[in-house]
N, CA and C atoms as an extended XYZ file, in Angstrom:
294
Properties=species:S:1:pos:R:3:atomname:S:1:resname:S:1:resid:I:1 pbc="F F F"
N        10.570        1.585        8.219 N   UNK     1
C        10.347        0.484        9.135 CA  UNK     1
C         9.384       -0.499        8.471 C   UNK     1
N         9.738       -1.766        8.488 N   UNK     2
C         8.846       -2.783        7.954 CA  UNK     2
C         8.112       -3.482        9.103 C   UNK     2
N         7.264       -4.453        8.769 N   UNK     3
C         6.431       -5.104        9.778 CA  UNK     3
C         7.271       -5.826       10.835 C   UNK     3
N         8.326       -6.491       10.421 N   UNK     4
C         9.187       -7.207       11.366 CA  UNK     4
C         9.832       -6.231       12.346 C   UNK     4
N        10.307       -5.107       11.835 N   UNK     5
C        10.924       -4.095       12.697 CA  UNK     5
C         9.890       -3.471       13.633 C   UNK     5
N         8.673       -3.290       13.152 N   UNK     6
C         7.599       -2.751       13.987 CA  UNK     6
C         7.282       -3.709       15.130 C   UNK     6
N         7.168       -4.990       14.828 N   UNK     7
C         6.898       -5.994       15.864 CA  UNK     7
C         8.008       -5.976       16.902 C   UNK     7
N         9.252       -5.914       16.466 N   UNK     8
C        10.384       -5.895       17.388 CA  UNK     8
C        10.364       -4.646       18.266 C   UNK     8
N        10.085       -3.493       17.682 N   UNK     9
C        10.045       -2.243       18.428 CA  UNK     9
C         8.933       -2.242       19.470 C   UNK     9
N         7.739       -2.702       19.070 N   UNK    10
C         6.619       -2.759       20.018 CA  UNK    10
C         6.907       -3.780       21.105 C   UNK    10
N         7.514       -4.886       20.751 N   UNK    11
C         7.875       -5.905       21.731 CA  UNK    11
C         8.841       -5.339       22.769 C   UNK    11
N         9.838       -4.602       22.297 N   UNK    12
C        10.818       -4.005       23.209 CA  UNK    12
C        10.174       -2.974       24.138 C   UNK    12
N         9.302       -2.132       23.590 N   UNK    13
C         8.722       -1.059       24.405 CA  UNK    13
C         7.587       -1.534       25.298 C   UNK    13
N         6.927       -2.648       24.950 N   UNK    14
C         5.788       -3.123       25.743 CA  UNK    14
C         6.144       -4.297       26.652 C   UNK    14
N         7.320       -4.865       26.468 N   UNK    15
C         7.775       -6.032       27.225 CA  UNK    15
C         6.875       -7.246       26.984 C   UNK    15
N         6.252       -7.309       25.811 N   UNK    16
C         5.487       -8.472       25.381 CA  UNK    16
C         6.358       -9.270       24.425 C   UNK    16
N         6.045      -10.552       24.278 N   UNK    17
C         6.832      -11.368       23.355 CA  UNK    17
C         6.541      -10.944       21.918 C   UNK    17
N         7.511      -11.206       21.044 N   UNK    18
C         7.325      -10.891       19.631 CA  UNK    18
C         6.140      -11.670       19.068 C   UNK    18
N         5.949      -12.891       19.545 N   UNK    19
C         4.842      -13.724       19.083 CA  UNK    19
C         3.501      -13.075       19.442 C   UNK    19
N         3.384      -12.552       20.668 N   UNK    20
C         2.145      -11.898       21.094 CA  UNK    20
C         1.902      -10.611       20.305 C   UNK    20
N         2.940       -9.826       20.122 N   UNK    21
C         2.816       -8.574       19.367 CA  UNK    21
C         2.431       -8.878       17.922 C   UNK    21
N         3.033       -9.902       17.333 N   UNK    22
C         2.713      -10.303       15.964 CA  UNK    22
C         1.237      -10.670       15.856 C   UNK    22
N         0.718      -11.434       16.840 N   UNK    23
C        -0.689      -11.840       16.821 CA  UNK    23
C        -1.609      -10.632       16.932 C   UNK    23
N        -1.275       -9.689       17.807 N   UNK    24
C        -2.091       -8.486       17.968 CA  UNK    24
C        -2.050       -7.642       16.699 C   UNK    24
N        -0.882       -7.454       16.129 N   UNK    25
C        -0.746       -6.653       14.916 CA  UNK    25
C        -1.510       -7.285       13.750 C   UNK    25
N        -1.391       -8.598       13.594 N   UNK    26
C        -2.121       -9.294       12.532 CA  UNK    26
C        -3.630       -9.129       12.727 C   UNK    26
N        -4.098       -9.252       13.968 N   UNK    27
C        -5.519       -9.069       14.263 CA  UNK    27
C        -5.972       -7.647       13.999 C   UNK    27
N        -5.147       -6.684       14.366 N   UNK    28
C        -5.436       -5.268       14.153 CA  UNK    28
C        -5.591       -4.973       12.662 C   UNK    28
N        -4.633       -5.432       11.870 N   UNK    29
C        -4.667       -5.183       10.433 CA  UNK    29
C        -5.839       -5.905        9.766 C   UNK    29
N        -6.128       -7.127       10.200 N   UNK    30
C        -7.259       -7.881        9.637 CA  UNK    30
C        -8.580       -7.190        9.956 C   UNK    30
N        -8.710       -6.670       11.162 N   UNK    31
C        -9.937       -5.979       11.559 CA  UNK    31
C       -10.139       -4.717       10.738 C   UNK    31
N        -9.077       -3.948       10.536 N   UNK    32
C        -9.180       -2.742        9.707 CA  UNK    32
C        -9.561       -3.137        8.277 C   UNK    32
N        -8.907       -4.140        7.728 N   UNK    33
C        -9.214       -4.600        6.381 CA  UNK    33
C       -10.658       -5.063        6.241 C   UNK    33
N       -11.142       -5.830        7.207 N   UNK    34
C       -12.524       -6.316        7.171 CA  UNK    34
C       -13.511       -5.158        7.240 C   UNK    34
N       -13.238       -4.179        8.081 N   UNK    35
C       -14.119       -3.012        8.199 CA  UNK    35
C       -14.163       -2.228        6.895 C   UNK    35
N       -13.007       -2.044        6.260 N   UNK    36
C       -12.961       -1.316        4.995 CA  UNK    36
C       -13.701       -2.077        3.902 C   UNK    36
N       -13.595       -3.407        3.893 N   UNK    37
C       -14.309       -4.222        2.899 CA  UNK    37
C       -15.814       -4.041        3.039 C   UNK    37
N       -16.287       -3.801        4.267 N   UNK    38
C       -17.717       -3.594        4.521 CA  UNK    38
C       -18.135       -2.152        4.245 C   UNK    38
N       -17.171       -1.300        3.899 N   UNK    39
C       -17.480        0.101        3.633 CA  UNK    39
C       -17.505        0.956        4.887 C   UNK    39
N       -17.024        0.409        5.990 N   UNK    40
C       -17.002        1.140        7.254 CA  UNK    40
C       -15.735        1.978        7.367 C   UNK    40
N       -15.835        3.040        8.138 N   UNK    41
C       -14.700        3.913        8.423 CA  UNK    41
C       -14.112        3.483        9.761 C   UNK    41
N       -12.779        3.496        9.884 N   UNK    42
C       -12.101        3.168       11.140 CA  UNK    42
C       -11.369        4.425       11.600 C   UNK    42
N       -11.842        5.003       12.715 N   UNK    43
C       -11.261        6.247       13.228 CA  UNK    43
C       -10.509        5.971       14.523 C   UNK    43
N        -9.232        6.304       14.534 N   UNK    44
C        -8.397        6.191       15.732 CA  UNK    44
C        -8.071        7.627       16.155 C   UNK    44
N        -8.811        8.121       17.146 N   UNK    45
C        -8.710        9.519       17.545 CA  UNK    45
C        -7.255        9.882       17.856 C   UNK    45
N        -6.796       10.962       17.252 N   UNK    46
C        -5.435       11.439       17.450 CA  UNK    46
C        -4.436       10.830       16.480 C   UNK    46
N        -4.755        9.650       15.942 N   UNK    47
C        -3.844        9.006       14.994 CA  UNK    47
C        -4.297        9.233       13.557 C   UNK    47
N        -5.533        8.825       13.258 N   UNK    48
C        -6.028        9.028       11.908 CA  UNK    48
C        -7.234        8.182       11.590 C   UNK    48
N        -7.694        8.280       10.349 N   UNK    49
C        -8.889        7.584        9.905 CA  UNK    49
C        -8.604        6.802        8.627 C   UNK    49
N        -9.032        5.552        8.630 N   UNK    50
C        -8.968        4.701        7.454 CA  UNK    50
C       -10.371        4.664        6.854 C   UNK    50
N       -10.488        4.850        5.542 N   UNK    51
C       -11.773        4.774        4.878 CA  UNK    51
C       -11.557        4.377        3.429 C   UNK    51
N       -12.661        4.138        2.714 N   UNK    52
C       -12.566        3.812        1.302 CA  UNK    52
C       -13.110        4.976        0.487 C   UNK    52
N       -12.569        5.124       -0.717 N   UNK    53
C       -12.972        6.182       -1.633 CA  UNK    53
C       -13.247        5.543       -2.989 C   UNK    53
N       -14.348        5.940       -3.605 N   UNK    54
C       -14.684        5.427       -4.935 CA  UNK    54
C       -14.004        6.289       -5.999 C   UNK    54
N       -13.293        5.649       -6.888 N   UNK    55
C       -12.648        6.326       -8.019 CA  UNK    55
C       -13.490        6.046       -9.262 C   UNK    55
N       -13.860        7.078       -9.974 N   UNK    56
C       -14.667        6.931      -11.177 CA  UNK    56
C       -13.827        6.352      -12.321 C   UNK    56
N       -14.509        5.711      -13.271 N   UNK    57
C       -13.828        5.226      -14.471 CA  UNK    57
C       -13.318        6.437      -15.248 C   UNK    57
N       -12.186        6.254      -15.909 N   UNK    58
C       -11.620        7.366      -16.665 CA  UNK    58
C       -10.780        6.842      -17.818 C   UNK    58
N       -10.431        7.743      -18.701 N   UNK    59
C        -9.563        7.395      -19.816 CA  UNK    59
C        -8.144        7.816      -19.464 C   UNK    59
N        -7.211        6.900      -19.628 N   UNK    60
C        -5.807        7.194      -19.355 CA  UNK    60
C        -4.970        6.953      -20.603 C   UNK    60
N        -3.691        7.070      -20.451 N   UNK    61
C        -2.763        6.857      -21.573 CA  UNK    61
C        -1.684        5.868      -21.153 C   UNK    61
N        -1.343        4.979      -22.056 N   UNK    62
C        -0.225        4.076      -21.848 CA  UNK    62
C         1.036        4.929      -21.983 C   UNK    62
N         1.853        5.053      -20.940 N   UNK    63
C         3.021        5.924      -21.020 CA  UNK    63
C         4.056        5.483      -22.066 C   UNK    63
N         4.074        4.212      -22.374 N   UNK    64
C         5.046        3.706      -23.338 CA  UNK    64
C         4.634        4.014      -24.780 C   UNK    64
N         3.334        3.813      -25.077 N   UNK    65
C         2.880        3.956      -26.463 CA  UNK    65
C         2.047        5.211      -26.702 C   UNK    65
N         1.527        5.807      -25.627 N   UNK    66
C         0.663        6.969      -25.773 CA  UNK    66
C        -0.767        6.600      -26.151 C   UNK    66
N        -1.038        5.295      -26.256 N   UNK    67
C        -2.358        4.809      -26.642 CA  UNK    67
C        -3.361        5.044      -25.508 C   UNK    67
N        -4.578        5.497      -25.864 N   UNK    68
C        -5.641        5.709      -24.884 CA  UNK    68
C        -6.151        4.361      -24.382 C   UNK    68
N        -6.474        4.295      -23.083 N   UNK    69
C        -7.048        3.082      -22.524 CA  UNK    69
C        -8.035        3.447      -21.427 C   UNK    69
N        -9.020        2.593      -21.231 N   UNK    70
C       -10.030        2.836      -20.212 CA  UNK    70
C        -9.561        2.279      -18.875 C   UNK    70
N        -9.607        3.105      -17.841 N   UNK    71
C        -9.282        2.677      -16.486 CA  UNK    71
C       -10.617        2.495      -15.780 C   UNK    71
N       -10.922        1.277      -15.318 N   UNK    72
C       -12.240        1.022      -14.727 CA  UNK    72
C       -12.426        1.702      -13.373 C   UNK    72
N       -13.692        1.879      -12.983 N   UNK    73
C       -14.011        2.417      -11.659 CA  UNK    73
C       -13.523        1.419      -10.612 C   UNK    73
N       -13.150        1.921       -9.450 N   UNK    74
C       -12.688        1.036       -8.377 CA  UNK    74
C       -12.818        1.738       -7.040 C   UNK    74
N       -12.716        0.963       -5.990 N   UNK    75
C       -12.739        1.491       -4.637 CA  UNK    75
C       -11.353        1.279       -4.044 C   UNK    75
N       -10.782        2.330       -3.466 N   UNK    76
C        -9.422        2.257       -2.924 CA  UNK    76
C        -9.411        2.684       -1.455 C   UNK    76
N        -8.473        2.152       -0.664 N   UNK    77
C        -8.355        2.589        0.724 CA  UNK    77
C        -7.685        3.956        0.807 C   UNK    77
N        -8.038        4.701        1.851 N   UNK    78
C        -7.458        6.024        2.066 CA  UNK    78
C        -7.182        6.182        3.559 C   UNK    78
N        -6.065        6.809        3.887 N   UNK    79
C        -5.735        7.121        5.278 CA  UNK    79
C        -5.574        8.626        5.411 C   UNK    79
N        -6.240        9.200        6.391 N   UNK    80
C        -6.090       10.620        6.700 CA  UNK    80
C        -5.503       10.738        8.095 C   UNK    80
N        -4.346       11.360        8.200 N   UNK    81
C        -3.686       11.509        9.495 CA  UNK    81
C        -4.495       12.439       10.400 C   UNK    81
N        -4.545       12.096       11.691 N   UNK    82
C        -5.226       12.927       12.673 CA  UNK    82
C        -4.368       14.122       13.064 C   UNK    82
N        -4.998       15.059       13.726 N   UNK    83
C        -4.326       16.300       14.101 CA  UNK    83
C        -3.088       16.049       14.972 C   UNK    83
N        -3.206       15.194       15.974 N   UNK    84
C        -2.067       14.923       16.861 CA  UNK    84
C        -0.889       14.331       16.117 C   UNK    84
N        -1.164       13.404       15.194 N   UNK    85
C        -0.094       12.791       14.398 CA  UNK    85
C         0.556       13.814       13.480 C   UNK    85
N        -0.271       14.624       12.803 N   UNK    86
C         0.277       15.664       11.916 CA  UNK    86
C         1.162       16.624       12.693 C   UNK    86
N         0.704       17.064       13.869 N   UNK    87
C         1.481       18.006       14.682 CA  UNK    87
C         2.783       17.378       15.169 C   UNK    87
N         2.725       16.114       15.595 N   UNK    88
C         3.931       15.431       16.083 CA  UNK    88
C         4.969       15.301       14.973 C   UNK    88
N         4.522       14.973       13.770 N   UNK    89
C         5.441       14.836       12.639 CA  UNK    89
C         5.999       16.196       12.246 C   UNK    89
N         5.136       17.197       12.230 N   UNK    90
C         5.581       18.541       11.868 CA  UNK    90
C         6.641       19.045       12.846 C   UNK    90
N         6.433       18.802       14.130 N   UNK    91
C         7.417       19.219       15.133 CA  UNK    91
C         8.731       18.472       14.965 C   UNK    91
N         8.641       17.149       14.756 N   UNK    92
C         9.845       16.336       14.620 CA  UNK    92
C        10.623       16.697       13.367 C   UNK    92
N         9.938       16.843       12.256 N   UNK    93
C        10.600       17.135       10.987 CA  UNK    93
C        11.065       18.592       10.967 C   UNK    93
N        10.224       19.468       11.476 N   UNK    94
C        10.556       20.890       11.502 CA  UNK    94
C        11.746       21.215       12.378 C   UNK    94
N        11.955       20.392       13.441 N   UNK    95
C        13.066       20.655       14.360 CA  UNK    95
C        14.323       19.897       13.967 C   UNK    95
N        14.227       19.099       12.905 N   UNK    96
C        15.413       18.363       12.442 CA  UNK    96
C        15.579       17.011       13.072 C   UNK    96
N        14.584       16.532       13.882 N   UNK    97
C        14.665       15.207       14.479 CA  UNK    97
C        14.475       14.157       13.398 C   UNK    97
N        14.935       12.938       13.665 N   UNK    98
C        14.721       11.826       12.723 CA  UNK    98
C        14.002       10.718       13.416 C   UNK    98
């Protein structure tokens, strides 16, 4: 499912206009992004937690040439699914639902 399909699905299930759902979704994503940029954790109980993780600098290899190269340290976003989401997916996938 892409963003357009998500907006359409939420619009259908909530009886809100696609324009309103799009505005809420854009605001939701911007707020999460802004919080992560500040180093804050965003926890949605039952769904999951968005946070940032620091990756240390390391030496890697160019897969084409095999040449060693330095990969700089960086901060990356991470999502950890909550218990309710994990259980719901496990039940759906385990029972053969799609």
